[in-house]
Each structure stands twice: as structure tokens, then as C-alpha cells.
Coordinates of C-alpha atoms in Angstrom, one line a residue:
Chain B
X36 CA 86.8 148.6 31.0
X37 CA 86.8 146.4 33.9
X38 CA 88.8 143.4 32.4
X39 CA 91.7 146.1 32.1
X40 CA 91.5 147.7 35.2
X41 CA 92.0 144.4 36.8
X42 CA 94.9 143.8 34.4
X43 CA 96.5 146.7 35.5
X44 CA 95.5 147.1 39.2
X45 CA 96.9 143.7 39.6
X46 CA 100.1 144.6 37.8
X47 CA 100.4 147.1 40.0
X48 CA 100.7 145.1 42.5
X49 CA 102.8 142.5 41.4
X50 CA 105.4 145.2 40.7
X51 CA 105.6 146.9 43.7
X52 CA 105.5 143.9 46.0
X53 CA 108.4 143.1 47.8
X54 CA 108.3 141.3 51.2
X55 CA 106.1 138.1 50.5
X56 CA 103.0 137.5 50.5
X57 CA 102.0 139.1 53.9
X58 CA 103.5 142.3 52.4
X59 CA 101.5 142.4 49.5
X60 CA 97.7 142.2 51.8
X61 CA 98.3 146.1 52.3
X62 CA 98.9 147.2 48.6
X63 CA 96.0 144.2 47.4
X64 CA 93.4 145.8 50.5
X65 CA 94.6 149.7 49.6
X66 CA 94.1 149.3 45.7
X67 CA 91.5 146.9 45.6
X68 CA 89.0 147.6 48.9
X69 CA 89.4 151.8 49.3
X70 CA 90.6 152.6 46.1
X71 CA 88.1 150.5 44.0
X72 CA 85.8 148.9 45.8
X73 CA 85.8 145.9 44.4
X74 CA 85.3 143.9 47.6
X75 CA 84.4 144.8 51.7
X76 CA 86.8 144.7 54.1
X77 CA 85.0 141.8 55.5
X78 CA 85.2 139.9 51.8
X79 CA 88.8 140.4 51.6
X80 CA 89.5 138.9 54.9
X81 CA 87.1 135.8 53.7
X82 CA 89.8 136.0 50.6
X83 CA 92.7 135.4 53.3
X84 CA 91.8 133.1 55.4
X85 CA 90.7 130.6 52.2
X86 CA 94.5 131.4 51.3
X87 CA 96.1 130.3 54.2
X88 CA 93.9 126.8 53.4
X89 CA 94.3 126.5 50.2
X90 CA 97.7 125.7 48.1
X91 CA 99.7 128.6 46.3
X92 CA 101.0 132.2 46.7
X93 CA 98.5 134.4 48.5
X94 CA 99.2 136.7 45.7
X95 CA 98.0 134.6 43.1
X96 CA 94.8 133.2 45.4
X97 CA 93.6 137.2 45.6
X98 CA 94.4 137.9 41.9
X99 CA 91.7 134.8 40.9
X100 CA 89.2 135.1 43.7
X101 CA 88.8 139.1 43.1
X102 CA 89.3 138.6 39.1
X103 CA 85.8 136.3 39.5
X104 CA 83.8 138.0 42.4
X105 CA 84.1 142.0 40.4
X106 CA 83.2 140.1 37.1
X107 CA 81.5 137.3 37.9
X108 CA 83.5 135.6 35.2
X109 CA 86.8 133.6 34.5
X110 CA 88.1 136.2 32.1
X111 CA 88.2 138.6 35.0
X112 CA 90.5 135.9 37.1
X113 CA 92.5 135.3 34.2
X114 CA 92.9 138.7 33.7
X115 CA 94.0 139.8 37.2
X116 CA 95.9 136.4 37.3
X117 CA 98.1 137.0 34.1
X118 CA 98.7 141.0 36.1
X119 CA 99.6 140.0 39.2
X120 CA 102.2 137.1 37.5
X121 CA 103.1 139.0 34.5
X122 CA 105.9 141.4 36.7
X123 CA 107.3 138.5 37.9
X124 CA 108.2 136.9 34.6
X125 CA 109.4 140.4 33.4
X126 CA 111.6 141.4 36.2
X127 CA 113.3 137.9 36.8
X128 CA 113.6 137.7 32.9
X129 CA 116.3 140.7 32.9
X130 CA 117.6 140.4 36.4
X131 CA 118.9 136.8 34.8
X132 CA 121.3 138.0 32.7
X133 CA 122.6 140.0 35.3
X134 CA 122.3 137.8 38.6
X135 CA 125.8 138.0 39.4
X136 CA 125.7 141.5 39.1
X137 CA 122.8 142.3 41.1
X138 CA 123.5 139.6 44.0
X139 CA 126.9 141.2 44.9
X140 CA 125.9 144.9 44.2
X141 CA 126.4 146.8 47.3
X142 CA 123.6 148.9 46.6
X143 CA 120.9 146.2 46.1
X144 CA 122.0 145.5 49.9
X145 CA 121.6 148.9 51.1
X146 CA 118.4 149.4 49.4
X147 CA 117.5 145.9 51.3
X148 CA 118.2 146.7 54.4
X149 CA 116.3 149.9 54.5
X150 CA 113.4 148.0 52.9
X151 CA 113.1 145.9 56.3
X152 CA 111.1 148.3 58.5
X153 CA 109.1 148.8 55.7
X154 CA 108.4 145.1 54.9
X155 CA 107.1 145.1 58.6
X156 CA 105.0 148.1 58.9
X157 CA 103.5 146.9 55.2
X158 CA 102.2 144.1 56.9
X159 CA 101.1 145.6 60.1
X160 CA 99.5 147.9 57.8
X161 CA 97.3 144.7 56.9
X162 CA 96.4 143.6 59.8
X163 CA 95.2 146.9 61.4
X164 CA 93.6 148.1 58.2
X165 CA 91.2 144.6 59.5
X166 CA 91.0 146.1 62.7
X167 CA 87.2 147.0 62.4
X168 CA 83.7 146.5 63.9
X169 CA 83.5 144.3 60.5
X170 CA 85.9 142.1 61.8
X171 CA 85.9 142.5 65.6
X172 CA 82.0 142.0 66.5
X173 CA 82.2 141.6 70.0
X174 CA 84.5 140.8 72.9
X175 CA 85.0 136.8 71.9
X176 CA 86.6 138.4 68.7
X177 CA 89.4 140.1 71.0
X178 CA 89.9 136.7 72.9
X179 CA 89.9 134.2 69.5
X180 CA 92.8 137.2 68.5
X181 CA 94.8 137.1 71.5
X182 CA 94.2 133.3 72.1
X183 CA 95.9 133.0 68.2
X184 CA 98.4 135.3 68.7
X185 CA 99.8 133.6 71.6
X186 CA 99.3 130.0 70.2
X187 CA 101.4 131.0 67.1
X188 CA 103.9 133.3 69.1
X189 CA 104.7 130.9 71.9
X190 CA 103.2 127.2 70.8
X191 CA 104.1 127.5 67.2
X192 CA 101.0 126.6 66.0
X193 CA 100.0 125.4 62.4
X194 CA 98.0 127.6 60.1
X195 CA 95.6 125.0 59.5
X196 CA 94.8 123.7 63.0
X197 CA 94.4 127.6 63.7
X198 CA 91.7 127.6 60.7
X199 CA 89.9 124.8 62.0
X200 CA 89.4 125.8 65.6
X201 CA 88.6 129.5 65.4
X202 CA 85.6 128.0 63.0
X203 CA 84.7 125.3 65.4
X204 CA 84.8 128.5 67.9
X205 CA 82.6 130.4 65.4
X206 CA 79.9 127.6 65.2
X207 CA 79.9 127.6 68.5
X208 CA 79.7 131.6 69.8
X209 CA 77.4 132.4 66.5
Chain A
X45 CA 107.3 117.0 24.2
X46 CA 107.6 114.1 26.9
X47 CA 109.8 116.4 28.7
X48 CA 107.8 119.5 28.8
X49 CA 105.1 117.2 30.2
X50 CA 107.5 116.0 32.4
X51 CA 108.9 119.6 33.8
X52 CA 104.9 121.0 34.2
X53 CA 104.0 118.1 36.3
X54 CA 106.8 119.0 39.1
X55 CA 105.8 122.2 39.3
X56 CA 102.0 121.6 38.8
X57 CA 102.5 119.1 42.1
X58 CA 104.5 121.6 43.9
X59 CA 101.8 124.2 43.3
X60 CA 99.1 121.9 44.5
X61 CA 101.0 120.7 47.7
X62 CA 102.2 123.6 49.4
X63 CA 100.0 125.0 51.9
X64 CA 100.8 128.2 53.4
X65 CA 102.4 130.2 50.4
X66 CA 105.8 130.8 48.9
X67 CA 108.3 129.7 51.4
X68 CA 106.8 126.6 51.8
X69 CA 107.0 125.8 47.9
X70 CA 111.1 126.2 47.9
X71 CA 112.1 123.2 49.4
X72 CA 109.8 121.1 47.7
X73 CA 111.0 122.7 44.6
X74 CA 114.5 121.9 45.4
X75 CA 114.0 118.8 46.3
X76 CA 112.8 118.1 42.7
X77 CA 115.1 120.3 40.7
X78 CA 118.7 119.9 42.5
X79 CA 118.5 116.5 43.8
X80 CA 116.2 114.3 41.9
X81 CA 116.0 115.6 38.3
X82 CA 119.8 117.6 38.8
X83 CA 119.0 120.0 36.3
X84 CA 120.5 122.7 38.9
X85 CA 123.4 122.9 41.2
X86 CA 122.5 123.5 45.0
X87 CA 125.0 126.6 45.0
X88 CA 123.3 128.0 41.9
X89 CA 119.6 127.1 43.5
X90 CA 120.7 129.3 46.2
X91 CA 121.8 132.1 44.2
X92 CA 118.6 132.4 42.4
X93 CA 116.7 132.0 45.9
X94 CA 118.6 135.0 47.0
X95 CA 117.8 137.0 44.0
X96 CA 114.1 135.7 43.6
X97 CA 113.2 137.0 47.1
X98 CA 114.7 140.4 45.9
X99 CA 112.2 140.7 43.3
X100 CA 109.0 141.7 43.5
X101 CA 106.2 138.9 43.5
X102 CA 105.6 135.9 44.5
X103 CA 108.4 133.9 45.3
X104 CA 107.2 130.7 44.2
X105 CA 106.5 131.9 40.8
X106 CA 110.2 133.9 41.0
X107 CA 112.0 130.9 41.6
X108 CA 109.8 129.0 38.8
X109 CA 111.0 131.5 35.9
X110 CA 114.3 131.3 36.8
X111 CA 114.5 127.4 36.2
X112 CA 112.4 127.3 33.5
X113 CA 114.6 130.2 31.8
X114 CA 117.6 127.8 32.3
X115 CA 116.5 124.9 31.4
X116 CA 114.5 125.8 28.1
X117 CA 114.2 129.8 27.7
X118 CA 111.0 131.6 26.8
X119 CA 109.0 128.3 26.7
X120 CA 110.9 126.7 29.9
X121 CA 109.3 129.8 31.5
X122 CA 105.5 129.6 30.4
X123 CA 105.4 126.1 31.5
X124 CA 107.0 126.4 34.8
X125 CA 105.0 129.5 35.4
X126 CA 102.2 127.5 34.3
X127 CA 102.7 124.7 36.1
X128 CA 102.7 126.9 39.8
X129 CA 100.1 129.0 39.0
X130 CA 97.4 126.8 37.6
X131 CA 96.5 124.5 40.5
X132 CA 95.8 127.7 43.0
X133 CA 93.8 129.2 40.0
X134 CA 91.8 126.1 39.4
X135 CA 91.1 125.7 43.8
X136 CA 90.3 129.4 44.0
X137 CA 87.9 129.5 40.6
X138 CA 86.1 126.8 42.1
X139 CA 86.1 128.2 46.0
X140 CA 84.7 132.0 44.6
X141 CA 81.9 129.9 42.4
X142 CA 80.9 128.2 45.5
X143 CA 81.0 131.3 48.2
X144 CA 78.9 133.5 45.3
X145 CA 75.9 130.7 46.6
X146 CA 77.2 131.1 50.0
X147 CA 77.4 134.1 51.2
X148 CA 73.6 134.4 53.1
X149 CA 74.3 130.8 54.3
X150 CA 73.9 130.8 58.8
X151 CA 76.8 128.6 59.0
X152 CA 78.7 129.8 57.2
X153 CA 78.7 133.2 58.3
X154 CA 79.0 131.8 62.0
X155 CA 82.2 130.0 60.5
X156 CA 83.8 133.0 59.6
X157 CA 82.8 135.2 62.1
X158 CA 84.9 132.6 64.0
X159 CA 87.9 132.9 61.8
X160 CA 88.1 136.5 60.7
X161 CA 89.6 138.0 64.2
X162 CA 92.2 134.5 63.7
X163 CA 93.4 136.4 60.4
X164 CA 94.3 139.3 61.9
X165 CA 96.5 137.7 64.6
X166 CA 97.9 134.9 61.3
X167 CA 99.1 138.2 60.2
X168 CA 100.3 140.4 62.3
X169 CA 102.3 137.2 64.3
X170 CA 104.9 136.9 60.8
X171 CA 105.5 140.9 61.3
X172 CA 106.5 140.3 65.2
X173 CA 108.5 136.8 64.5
X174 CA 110.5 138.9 61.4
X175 CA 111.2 141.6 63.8
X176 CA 112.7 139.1 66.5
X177 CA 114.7 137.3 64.0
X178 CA 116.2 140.4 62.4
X179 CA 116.6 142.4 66.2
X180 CA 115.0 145.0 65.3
X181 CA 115.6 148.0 67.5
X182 CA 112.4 150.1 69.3
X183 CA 113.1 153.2 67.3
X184 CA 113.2 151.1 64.1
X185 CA 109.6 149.5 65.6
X186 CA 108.0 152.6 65.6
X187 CA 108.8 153.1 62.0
X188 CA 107.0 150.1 61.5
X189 CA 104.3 150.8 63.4
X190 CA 104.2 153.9 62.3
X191 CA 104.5 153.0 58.7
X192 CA 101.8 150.3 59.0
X193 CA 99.6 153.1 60.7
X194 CA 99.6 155.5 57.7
X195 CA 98.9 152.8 55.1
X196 CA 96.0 151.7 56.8
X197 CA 94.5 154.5 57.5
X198 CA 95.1 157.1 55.1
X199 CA 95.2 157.2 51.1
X200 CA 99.2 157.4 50.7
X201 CA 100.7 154.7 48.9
X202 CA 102.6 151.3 50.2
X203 CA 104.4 152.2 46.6
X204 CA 106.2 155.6 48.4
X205 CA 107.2 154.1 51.3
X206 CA 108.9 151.0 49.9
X207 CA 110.4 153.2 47.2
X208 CA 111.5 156.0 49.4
X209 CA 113.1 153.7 52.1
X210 CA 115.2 151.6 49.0
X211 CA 116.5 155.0 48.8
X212 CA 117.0 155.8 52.5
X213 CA 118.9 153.0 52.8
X214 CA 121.9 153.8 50.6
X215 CA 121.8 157.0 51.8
X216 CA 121.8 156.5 55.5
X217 CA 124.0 153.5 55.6
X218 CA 127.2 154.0 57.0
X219 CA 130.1 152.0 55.0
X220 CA 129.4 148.5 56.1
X221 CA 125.5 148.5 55.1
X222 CA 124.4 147.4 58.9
X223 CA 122.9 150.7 59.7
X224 CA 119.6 151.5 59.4

């Protein structure tokens, strides 16, 4: 049933995402573009970039925009919504009693520190899983990419002003 | 009852304000929890920081169990959880409604043919700006790259690789826990 497979696909997620919300892209895009098909590559980056406009965890954005596009529904948002939060509420639940336990324990350090290439590569994984004809039509693509790239690198651009410009650019090339 | 209102509203207006994900969410929450309302300490809102980012999730709604935990148990956490979750559902319900009528519309395509390759760079710029700020070594950039490589393109699971390199670490680290 579809209503439980986006229950569980977005458990799944929520579990096993560690890193923020840039981390999670690769695990939402394997799981939810290749492994289900819910969505196009294309559609998921549309799911993004309303994310980085729009208030609240990118997690939470994808769980309720991908819960209503596969079902065309609000039971299927609610659904994918209540999995992607529900691991969340579980794991913090028990870690409470033991925060003292777990902040100091030498092996919840280790495990972080190893977890950093990892965090890194998940979300380079995003990014060059978007790395497509889908995405990058033609050579004004490769220059609106580079031309972000080096205003967030070096200029420290906002997300928004970013947002706004590559669609004024879009209007304008398209 | 007056207070429950009271505690879902702060964290109903947190979710609705904060562009730009979880780490933008935690100092507003702060500012509301430790120094208007005081119903934490700063060194404890720190702890649970510490700990939330640990977990998996979304930070924003980490943080949010945590203080609603303390402050009124089971219920303290539906409300808080509530309360962050609900303002990005209601936006994105209503966005996905919209786009569904969208999606053949000539501007709108143009729009996002605009913004799509922008994404790509919004994400991979984080990646390079964490790697900076933690000095990353080249070897330890290849992993990356590597590792970022094989999730994209083949069927193996994000899931092994964040598992198996928990593991790594406390097996390769040398006494201190730098290594790695």
C-alpha cells in the first residue's frame, strides 16, 4: 500500500540521517527517485530549491511535498510527514535519559569523527547525483553553477538572493 | 491549557520564520526558551544542541523534543513537535497543490530551468565550506569524493557507509580520537 510505503520509506530516512539536512538529499533522491520512482530527478530538484525558499527542515519540506505529489492526497503528506519525524521523537526520547552518558562517551566521539568524511561525500553524493542533462541543458547552466558557486564561496551570498536571480536569469535565457 | 497554547505558538513562529533549514531555527529557539521564557539554562540548551545534532533527523525538530520533554513530558513533546513541523507542512501542502497546475506552465519552466543548475552549486558549496572549516586533509577529500561518487551512481546504500564509517572511527582512532 502506498500510504505505508511512504510511512516507512520516510522512516527510513529519518533514521539513518545524520549530517543535516544537505546530508539527507542523497538518502531522500536514492530511496525515493531510483529506488521508487516516485518523482524525476528534475522534480526533486524543483522540491529543493522551493526548500531553500520556504521556512522549515528540508527534511520535513520533501517528506510533505512527495507525500502529496505520489498520492495526490494529504494522507500521503501526513503519512511521509509523521515517518520522516517519527525517528526523531523516538531517538531523542531515550537518548534523554541518558544525555550525560552519551555526550561524554568517548565512543560517540570516535564514531563522530569518522562520520565526517562521510557527512561530506553524502552530500556531494547529492549534488552530482543532479549532475544530468535534466539539470544542465546547455552551457548557461555550467555558467549560472559556477557563477553561484563562486558568489556563495567567496561573496557569501544569501540563499534567497541566489533564488531570485538564477530565476530572473532563467526568464531571461529560456 | 493557556500554557500549551502559549508553548505551540513559540515554536509554531519559530517554524514559520526560519528560512534556510535547521541551523537557522536554533537561535531563534534560544532566544525564546533560555532568555525570554527561562524555562532552560543556557549550559543545558547547549548540551541538548550537542546531543540533538548527534541524532539523526532534523535538528530543529531534535532540539524541539528535547524541550518539550522537559518541560511537560509526552505531551510537552507532541506540541513542540507540532508546533515546528506544522507551518512547513501547511507552505509545502499548499506549494505541491499549486505546482500539480503548474508544471506545463512556459514561465515557469523557464524559471526553473534558471534555478536548477543554482541547486547544485547551494549544495555542493556547504560540502566545500564544512571541509575548510574542519581541515580536512586531500586523502580524507577523496574519501569524500569518492564516497559521494558511489552513492550517486550506483545502488549501494548512504545507510552502509554512515554505519560502516561510525565503526571505522573507533577502530582507527588512535587514543586521543583526532585521527581519522
Amino acid at each position: 500500500m502506498i500510504y505505508w510505503e511512504l510511512f516507512s520509506t520516510f522512516f527510513k530516512i529519518g533514521l539513518f540521517s545524520f549530517g543535516g539536512g544537505y546530508a539527507m538529499l542523497s538518502m531522500i533522491e536514492q530511496e525515493i527517485v531510483r529506488n521508487h520512482s516516485w518523482i524525476t530527478i528534475g522534480q526533486f530538484t524543483d522540491i529543493i530549491a522551493v526548500s531553500q525558499i520556504t521556512p522549515g527542515p528540508i527534511a520535513i519540506n520533501s517528506a510533505t511535498y512527495i507525500g502529496y505529489i505520489t498520492t495526490n492526497s494529504i494522507l500521503g503528506s501526513i503519512c511521509s510527514t509523521i515517518g520522516v519525524v517519527l525517528p526523531s521523537i523516538i531517538v531523542m526520547s531515550i537518548l534523554i535519559k541518558f544525555i550525560k552518558m552519551f555526550k561524554e562517551s568517548k565512543y560517540v566521539e570516535k564514531a563522530f569523527i569518522g562520520l565526517r568524511p562521510t557527512v561530506i561525500g553524502l552530500i556531494l553524493g547529492a549534488a552530482f547525483s543532479l549532475m544530468k542533462p535534466d539539470i544542465f541543458i546547455d552551457y548557461y547552466s555550467y555558467i549560472i553553477f559556477l557563477g553561484v558557486l563562486i558568489a556563495i564561496l567567496k561573496y557569501k551570498v544569501g540563499v534567497v538572493k541566489i533564488i531570485i536571480v538564477s530565476a530572473i536569469l532563467g526568464i531571461l535565457l529560456y | 491549557m493557556k500554557f500549551y497554547l502559549e508553548f505551540f505558538m513559540i515554536f509554531f513562529k519559530i517554524g514559520l520564520f526560519t528560512l534556510g533549514g535547521g541551523y537557522a531555527m536554533i537561535p531563534l529557539i534560544k532566544e525564546q526558551i533560555v532568555d525570554k521564557k527561562k524555562w532552560m539554562e543556557e549550559i543545558e540548551f547547549i548540551d541538548v544542541l550537542g546531543v540533538a545534532q548527534s541524532c539523526p533527523g532534523a535538528l530543529a525538530v531534535n532540539v524541539s523534543v528535547f524541550v518539550g520533554w522537559k518541560l511537560r513530558k509526552c505531551i510537552g513533546i507532541l506540541v513542540a513537535v507540532l508546533g515546528t513541523v506544522l507551518p512547513s507542512f501547511i507552505i509545502i501542502l499548499i506549494i505541491a497543490i499549486f505546482f500539480k497546475n503548474l508544471e506545463n506552465n512556459a514561465l515557469f519552466i523557464s524559471v526553473f530551468k534558471g534555478i536548477k543548475p543554482a541547486i547544485v552549486a547551494l549544495i555542493i558549496a556547504p560540502a566545500i565550506g564544512m571541509g575548510q572549516a574542519l581541515k580536512l586533509k586531500p586523502q580524507k577529500w577523496i574519501i569524500s569524493i569518492i564516497i559521494g561518487v558511489v552513492i550517486a551512481f550506483t545502488e549501494i546504500s548512504p545507510i552502509l557507509f554512515i554505519v560502516g564509517s561510525m565503526i571505522l572511527g573507533n577502530i582507527l582512532s588512535r587514543e586521543k580520537g583526532r585521527e581519522i
